[in-house]
Amino acid sequence: MQQVVFGIVAALIVFAAVRLVTTRNLVHGALYLLAVLAGAAILFLLFLAEFVAWVQVLVYIGAVVVLLLFGLMLTRAPIGNMALDSQTRPLAAVVSLAIFGITSTIVWKTFKGQTVHFSKPNTVDTLGRAIFSQYVLPFEIVSVVLLAALVGAVVLARKEE
Amino acid sequence: MRSVAWLIPVFPLLAFFLIVFFGKRMPRKGHEIGILAIAASLVVALGVFFQQIAHSDQVYERSVTWFRFGDGGRFVELGMHIDGLAAVMFVVVCTVSLLVQIYSTEYMRDDVRYTWYYACLSLFTGSMLNLVIANNLIQMLIGWEGVGVASYLLIGHWFEERANSNAGLKAFITTRIGDVGFMFGIFVLFWAAGSFNIAHITSVVASGGVARGTLTWAAILLFCGAIGKSAQVPLQVWLPDAMAGPTPVSALIHAATMVVAGVYLVARMYGVFHASPAALNEVAIIGAITMVMAAGLALVQDDIKKVLAYSTISQLAYMVAALGVGAYTASVFHIWTHAWFKALLFLGAGSVAHAVHSFSMNDMGGLRKQMPTTFKTYVIGSLALAGIFPLAGFWSKDDIINGAYHSARAGSSVGWFVFLAALLTAFLTAAYVARMVALTFYGKPRYDPEHVHPHESPKAMTIPLVFLAFMAIFSGFLGLPGKLNLFAGWVRFGDVEHSFNLALDAFSTVLALSGLYLGWTIFKLHRVNIDLAKSPLAWFYKLLQRRYYFDDLYFNGIVHPVAGPIARAAYWTNQKILDAVINFAGTATVALGRFVYRDIDQQIIDGGVNGLAQGAGAAGNGLKFWQTGNVQIYAAGLFVGIAVFVGVFLIRG
Amino acid sequence: MPVAWVLILSSFLFSVGIYGVLARRNAVLVLMSIELMLNAANINFVVFNLLLHSISYIGQVFALFIITIAAAELGVGLAIVILIFRNRSTVSIDEVSLMKW
């Protein structure tokens, strides 16, 4: 059952990801990104990371994609056929293929034969306890990073007086 | 009641924040919050106290985990440890603080920072109560430092005058020196016993789980903190200067909150000290030295508050020495009685100063008619301090002398030392008390009658005095000798100490009376007309005047050398030695340089350098086209690098 | 389910992200591709958490942190893109080549 779901979702992700980096239409690109993120969210659900999945839906799909769409509109990017690829495209293809080959070889060698066992899903309760006891310091630091990013984004994007 | 004991420190700490934020908008500028909070604490404290004495064998300990750290489940808790010692301290701290706050409504009436003053008082009291309630060393340290901060703020309350702010700094820095020891002591104990919990540490120590040497070091380091806070030799210099603060603050510092913290620390950690005879001996010796030195100093002060300050140091040394010779109950009992009569004396001194606008006893005299209530209560406090039967000081002081005698008879040479020092101090104490009362309330008025019209202080100031006088008379009856000693049942370490020795008590009383007589004869009746500065004892008088040269030692030995001679030495070294070296090096370099320049540089190096420069330029010209400025190419380089790297490892391994 | 499948999927996603970063001209599309790479990492973390039966859920916690950091990164990145667009009227990455000789 899980394998079937995984297969379908994996196919969706692969398709959407490839279309994202090859599409000629910027807004379509954003929608393909949405599809990839939704697929990842389903994977999280499948791997019993319920809370991460909902955060993915809320933060990524809800906020990040909208932010990207805003970015597209604010930069008045020409929607339609345009040279969306740079001259580095052949180089990019070679490099990414090489990386994929290498990493997948390593992964295959290392994890061959190991299988995932689906145990009882963890609740938000346990995850929350982990974050606010053991990982409370990283959590606080991340919040400071967010604040700094917020301030930085405002300072950068603000119009000069 | 004990289950809500945690409210005792919470009320004043809450009051601190309330006063800071809302105090100025309150009709009474914030003092109602402070007084209400401490009164609530006192109610809880009394409840806890009576419940504790009803179950005096039980220790009530509760805690919550504050945070965890490290592996192996180490944690720091917030908790309370209620035993007889803590219960007694609650009552003392809350009562004295309440009286001081009531007294201050009048004494500080028109102060510019009235609200802030009350906020600091609440912080001070709350920190001390937190220190008392703590069941672990970290929580205790927090209270300890809170007390330090609040005392700094209060001593420097009138910081417009340079001397006052300096006094605050001096108190803060001097006690901080001791605190370093305290912190290291905590670390050593944590390392040795694996916990910050005091009861846990005590049980580990009692079961012999800690090596003797480690234990001695830990105890001595902890005692360093106590030396700083309780102003024992050699860190006693801050306490007299701390008189720069408002007088009610002095009363609070001396009777309940600050200086007792050091003694309390030793008492609370007594399990650790008890297991190390070397550390206990050190405690006893420091106490013995301090009590005599400070009592001597009190004899020559002209400022009434400084007399009391040195008296406090001396009395604290009594408590410390008592702990050192194993008289645990006697020591805590002395904390209890001393708090009442010393608070009484300070508030009385404040009342007098309120009337004559000076703290110098040279501006007082003959005040007993104008200020009858202050006079009566002051005399009661003084006699209690001198240890005259049957006032409070008598019982606790004689418990301590008995304890020292007991230890001495058991074959301890340190015990003899403490015993003799305690007797000498009893004599000196009575003498300076007689001098102080004589100079303040008897004789001819020395204030300027045209400008100063002494009058009795208002009710808000005299009522605390009367209450404290009551306590100064009766609080000692809790520790009657023998089976009647209720206090020993409440607060004890190990077995109950039943030491009573009629002959010894009689002897110490005779000593105290003769001290009183001597002081009275010299300073009131002027029967012995001596000018100390010209007598054969002049050198001793000078020694006392200069405070045994401790301040001079610290300033000339530590502060000035850094500023003066060491700086001069550095300058001299700089001028003479370094300059010579540099000059020589310079001359030699010039000579060498000429040779090098003419023969080597121009001919060989230049050619080489020029060649290299041209080569680099040519290479740069060739390579610069790689710097396209295109981020994607840079990123491609990054990933190519990763691919190559990992690929190489993959193939080889 | 063999864990290698999942890991190969995520490494594919990562490689596609690299391709996007290197090959696309539009800066916003580059940012999107970076999100692909971050998601690949997230999938790995979550599946490793499951594989190792981590009691402290460190994998999931890390995934959450990465999502947070990704949001921060995207905010700053878009701000920079908008700033460049305002100054140079273009979002083509290869036209923004100030850092050259």
mmCIF file of C-alpha atoms in Angstrom, chain A residues 2-3 6 10 13-14 17-24 26 29-30 33 36-37 40 43-44 46-52 55-56 59-60 64 67-68 71-72 74-77 82-89 91-93 95-96 99-100 103-104 107-108 111-112 114-119 122-123 126-127 130-131 134-135 138-139 142 145-146 149 152-153 156-160, chain C residues 1-29 31-36 38-83 85-87 89-95:
data_model
loop_
_atom_site.group_PDB
_atom_site.id
_atom_site.type_symbol
_atom_site.label_atom_id
_atom_site.label_comp_id
_atom_site.label_asym_id
_atom_site.label_seq_id
_atom_site.Cartn_x
_atom_site.Cartn_y
_atom_site.Cartn_z
ATOM 1 C CA GLN A 2 2.623 2.491 1.070
ATOM 2 C CA GLN A 3 4.739 1.503 -1.879
ATOM 3 C CA PHE A 6 5.017 6.316 -2.809
ATOM 4 C CA ALA A 10 7.307 10.002 -6.650
ATOM 5 C CA ILE A 13 7.279 14.888 -7.956
ATOM 6 C CA VAL A 14 9.668 13.843 -10.705
ATOM 7 C CA ALA A 17 10.249 19.043 -10.821
ATOM 8 C CA VAL A 18 11.420 18.437 -14.359
ATOM 9 C CA ARG A 19 8.673 20.626 -15.755
ATOM 10 C CA LEU A 20 9.551 23.340 -13.261
ATOM 11 C CA VAL A 21 13.057 23.691 -14.578
ATOM 12 C CA THR A 22 12.081 23.422 -18.215
ATOM 13 C CA THR A 23 8.821 25.320 -18.501
ATOM 14 C CA ARG A 24 8.668 28.454 -20.604
ATOM 15 C CA LEU A 26 6.930 31.563 -15.175
ATOM 16 C CA GLY A 29 6.719 27.215 -12.964
ATOM 17 C CA ALA A 30 5.287 28.427 -9.682
ATOM 18 C CA LEU A 33 6.707 24.086 -7.578
ATOM 19 C CA VAL A 36 6.406 19.335 -5.896
ATOM 20 C CA LEU A 37 5.836 20.780 -2.447
ATOM 21 C CA ALA A 40 6.709 16.268 -0.523
ATOM 22 C CA LEU A 43 5.640 11.928 1.506
ATOM 23 C CA PHE A 44 5.990 13.433 4.971
ATOM 24 C CA LEU A 46 3.561 8.742 4.491
ATOM 25 C CA PHE A 47 6.678 8.749 6.637
ATOM 26 C CA LEU A 48 4.661 9.491 9.737
ATOM 27 C CA ALA A 49 5.844 13.079 10.074
ATOM 28 C CA GLU A 50 2.391 14.488 10.376
ATOM 29 C CA PHE A 51 3.280 17.800 11.901
ATOM 30 C CA VAL A 52 6.059 18.464 9.412
ATOM 31 C CA VAL A 55 3.888 22.880 8.423
ATOM 32 C CA GLN A 56 4.945 22.163 4.844
ATOM 33 C CA VAL A 59 4.390 27.565 5.399
ATOM 34 C CA TYR A 60 5.589 26.374 2.026
ATOM 35 C CA VAL A 64 6.323 30.638 0.189
ATOM 36 C CA LEU A 67 5.576 35.050 -1.878
ATOM 37 C CA LEU A 68 7.180 33.749 -5.076
ATOM 38 C CA GLY A 71 7.986 38.239 -6.563
ATOM 39 C CA LEU A 72 7.129 37.321 -10.124
ATOM 40 C CA LEU A 74 6.591 42.729 -8.675
ATOM 41 C CA THR A 75 9.459 42.133 -11.056
ATOM 42 C CA ARG A 76 6.967 42.305 -13.942
ATOM 43 C CA ALA A 77 8.671 39.355 -15.471
ATOM 44 C CA MET A 82 11.376 34.291 -23.688
ATOM 45 C CA ALA A 83 14.883 33.117 -23.337
ATOM 46 C CA LEU A 84 14.463 31.703 -19.848
ATOM 47 C CA ASP A 85 17.584 29.612 -20.006
ATOM 48 C CA SER A 86 21.065 31.000 -19.837
ATOM 49 C CA GLN A 87 24.082 29.894 -21.810
ATOM 50 C CA THR A 88 25.211 27.741 -18.938
ATOM 51 C CA ARG A 89 22.481 25.258 -19.728
ATOM 52 C CA LEU A 91 27.122 22.796 -18.319
ATOM 53 C CA ALA A 92 24.191 22.695 -15.883
ATOM 54 C CA ALA A 93 22.871 19.520 -17.450
ATOM 55 C CA VAL A 95 26.867 18.870 -13.627
ATOM 56 C CA SER A 96 23.442 17.925 -12.330
ATOM 57 C CA ILE A 99 25.746 14.826 -9.077
ATOM 58 C CA PHE A 100 22.688 12.645 -9.455
ATOM 59 C CA THR A 103 24.737 10.522 -5.002
ATOM 60 C CA SER A 104 22.433 7.789 -6.180
ATOM 61 C CA VAL A 107 22.890 5.855 -1.645
ATOM 62 C CA TRP A 108 22.418 2.567 -3.406
ATOM 63 C CA PHE A 111 21.387 1.591 1.959
ATOM 64 C CA LYS A 112 20.890 -1.432 -0.222
ATOM 65 C CA GLN A 114 17.573 -1.593 4.312
ATOM 66 C CA THR A 115 13.871 -1.065 4.623
ATOM 67 C CA VAL A 116 11.719 1.399 6.438
ATOM 68 C CA HIS A 117 9.375 0.022 9.058
ATOM 69 C CA PHE A 118 6.255 1.982 9.647
ATOM 70 C CA SER A 119 5.770 2.164 13.354
ATOM 71 C CA ASN A 122 4.354 10.288 16.636
ATOM 72 C CA THR A 123 1.980 12.882 17.890
ATOM 73 C CA THR A 126 5.941 14.418 21.537
ATOM 74 C CA LEU A 127 7.433 16.559 18.791
ATOM 75 C CA ALA A 130 11.263 17.565 21.916
ATOM 76 C CA ILE A 131 11.435 21.032 20.422
ATOM 77 C CA GLN A 134 15.920 19.356 24.092
ATOM 78 C CA TYR A 135 16.048 21.661 21.089
ATOM 79 C CA PRO A 138 18.275 25.938 18.375
ATOM 80 C CA PHE A 139 14.631 26.895 18.273
ATOM 81 C CA VAL A 142 16.127 30.031 14.502
ATOM 82 C CA VAL A 145 17.458 34.242 12.384
ATOM 83 C CA LEU A 146 13.896 34.748 11.207
ATOM 84 C CA ALA A 149 15.814 37.959 7.872
ATOM 85 C CA GLY A 152 17.010 42.476 6.408
ATOM 86 C CA ALA A 153 14.284 41.955 3.829
ATOM 87 C CA LEU A 156 16.705 45.782 1.368
ATOM 88 C CA ALA A 157 13.384 46.137 -0.363
ATOM 89 C CA ARG A 158 12.438 49.501 1.104
ATOM 90 C CA LYS A 159 12.497 52.444 -1.284
ATOM 91 C CA GLU A 160 15.263 54.912 -0.620
ATOM 92 C CA MET C 1 9.770 -0.224 1.678
ATOM 93 C CA PRO C 2 13.404 -0.010 0.616
ATOM 94 C CA VAL C 3 14.814 3.201 1.913
ATOM 95 C CA ALA C 4 17.045 3.584 -1.129
ATOM 96 C CA TRP C 5 14.057 4.403 -3.322
ATOM 97 C CA VAL C 6 13.222 7.411 -1.252
ATOM 98 C CA LEU C 7 16.823 8.522 -1.114
ATOM 99 C CA ILE C 8 17.210 8.224 -4.870
ATOM 100 C CA LEU C 9 14.059 10.247 -5.349
ATOM 101 C CA SER C 10 15.407 12.966 -3.108
ATOM 102 C CA SER C 11 18.786 12.971 -4.824
ATOM 103 C CA PHE C 12 16.971 13.296 -8.126
ATOM 104 C CA LEU C 13 15.039 16.229 -6.768
ATOM 105 C CA PHE C 14 18.297 17.730 -5.536
ATOM 106 C CA SER C 15 19.935 17.333 -8.950
ATOM 107 C CA VAL C 16 16.983 18.893 -10.703
ATOM 108 C CA GLY C 17 17.335 21.774 -8.275
ATOM 109 C CA ILE C 18 20.985 22.131 -9.216
ATOM 110 C CA TYR C 19 20.066 22.141 -12.866
ATOM 111 C CA GLY C 20 17.485 24.845 -12.230
ATOM 112 C CA VAL C 21 19.914 26.986 -10.274
ATOM 113 C CA LEU C 22 22.553 26.704 -12.950
ATOM 114 C CA ALA C 23 20.459 26.889 -16.070
ATOM 115 C CA ARG C 24 17.611 29.329 -15.466
ATOM 116 C CA ARG C 25 18.009 33.008 -16.228
ATOM 117 C CA ASN C 26 15.158 34.378 -14.204
ATOM 118 C CA ALA C 27 16.243 35.003 -10.612
ATOM 119 C CA VAL C 28 12.846 34.049 -9.219
ATOM 120 C CA LEU C 29 13.063 30.707 -10.963
ATOM 121 C CA LEU C 31 15.013 30.802 -6.032
ATOM 122 C CA MET C 32 12.334 28.220 -6.775
ATOM 123 C CA SER C 33 15.000 25.716 -7.735
ATOM 124 C CA ILE C 34 16.750 26.326 -4.427
ATOM 125 C CA GLU C 35 13.491 25.397 -2.732
ATOM 126 C CA LEU C 36 13.597 22.092 -4.608
ATOM 127 C CA LEU C 38 15.901 22.225 0.355
ATOM 128 C CA ASN C 39 12.902 19.953 -0.006
ATOM 129 C CA ALA C 40 15.120 17.117 -1.103
ATOM 130 C CA ALA C 41 17.057 17.551 2.132
ATOM 131 C CA ASN C 42 13.817 17.610 4.113
ATOM 132 C CA ILE C 43 12.629 14.354 2.629
ATOM 133 C CA ASN C 44 15.934 12.794 3.604
ATOM 134 C CA PHE C 45 15.695 14.020 7.167
ATOM 135 C CA VAL C 46 12.180 12.748 7.633
ATOM 136 C CA VAL C 47 12.906 9.327 6.194
ATOM 137 C CA PHE C 48 16.075 8.974 8.239
ATOM 138 C CA ASN C 49 14.106 9.842 11.329
ATOM 139 C CA LEU C 50 11.818 6.957 10.533
ATOM 140 C CA LEU C 51 14.670 4.634 9.602
ATOM 141 C CA LEU C 52 16.572 5.234 12.824
ATOM 142 C CA HIS C 53 13.473 5.377 15.037
ATOM 143 C CA SER C 54 14.908 8.455 16.663
ATOM 144 C CA ILE C 55 13.356 8.897 20.078
ATOM 145 C CA SER C 56 14.037 12.586 20.150
ATOM 146 C CA TYR C 57 12.606 13.120 16.636
ATOM 147 C CA ILE C 58 15.706 14.990 15.641
ATOM 148 C CA GLY C 59 15.022 14.417 11.940
ATOM 149 C CA GLN C 60 11.611 15.978 12.080
ATOM 150 C CA VAL C 61 12.825 18.821 14.230
ATOM 151 C CA PHE C 62 15.556 19.473 11.709
ATOM 152 C CA ALA C 63 13.049 19.437 8.866
ATOM 153 C CA LEU C 64 11.042 22.066 10.700
ATOM 154 C CA PHE C 65 14.099 24.198 11.185
ATOM 155 C CA ILE C 66 14.966 23.879 7.501
ATOM 156 C CA ILE C 67 11.486 24.999 6.505
ATOM 157 C CA THR C 68 11.949 28.014 8.752
ATOM 158 C CA ILE C 69 15.348 28.835 7.368
ATOM 159 C CA ALA C 70 14.009 28.363 3.818
ATOM 160 C CA ALA C 71 11.331 30.937 4.488
ATOM 161 C CA ALA C 72 13.911 33.382 5.820
ATOM 162 C CA GLU C 73 16.209 32.733 2.870
ATOM 163 C CA LEU C 74 13.409 33.255 0.389
ATOM 164 C CA GLY C 75 12.389 36.517 2.041
ATOM 165 C CA VAL C 76 15.869 37.966 1.848
ATOM 166 C CA GLY C 77 16.423 36.525 -1.629
ATOM 167 C CA LEU C 78 13.277 38.069 -3.015
ATOM 168 C CA ALA C 79 14.143 41.382 -1.404
ATOM 169 C CA ILE C 80 17.483 41.315 -3.199
ATOM 170 C CA VAL C 81 15.816 40.376 -6.492
ATOM 171 C CA ILE C 82 13.356 43.233 -6.154
ATOM 172 C CA LEU C 83 16.170 45.611 -5.326
ATOM 173 C CA PHE C 85 15.002 44.846 -10.525
ATOM 174 C CA ARG C 86 14.420 48.373 -9.236
ATOM 175 C CA ASN C 87 17.987 49.426 -10.026
ATOM 176 C CA SER C 89 15.117 46.782 -14.636
ATOM 177 C CA THR C 90 16.039 43.162 -15.120
ATOM 178 C CA VAL C 91 15.930 39.932 -13.169
ATOM 179 C CA SER C 92 18.138 38.001 -15.508
ATOM 180 C CA ILE C 93 20.936 36.599 -13.492
ATOM 181 C CA ASP C 94 23.518 36.630 -16.269
ATOM 182 C CA GLU C 95 23.001 40.336 -16.797
#
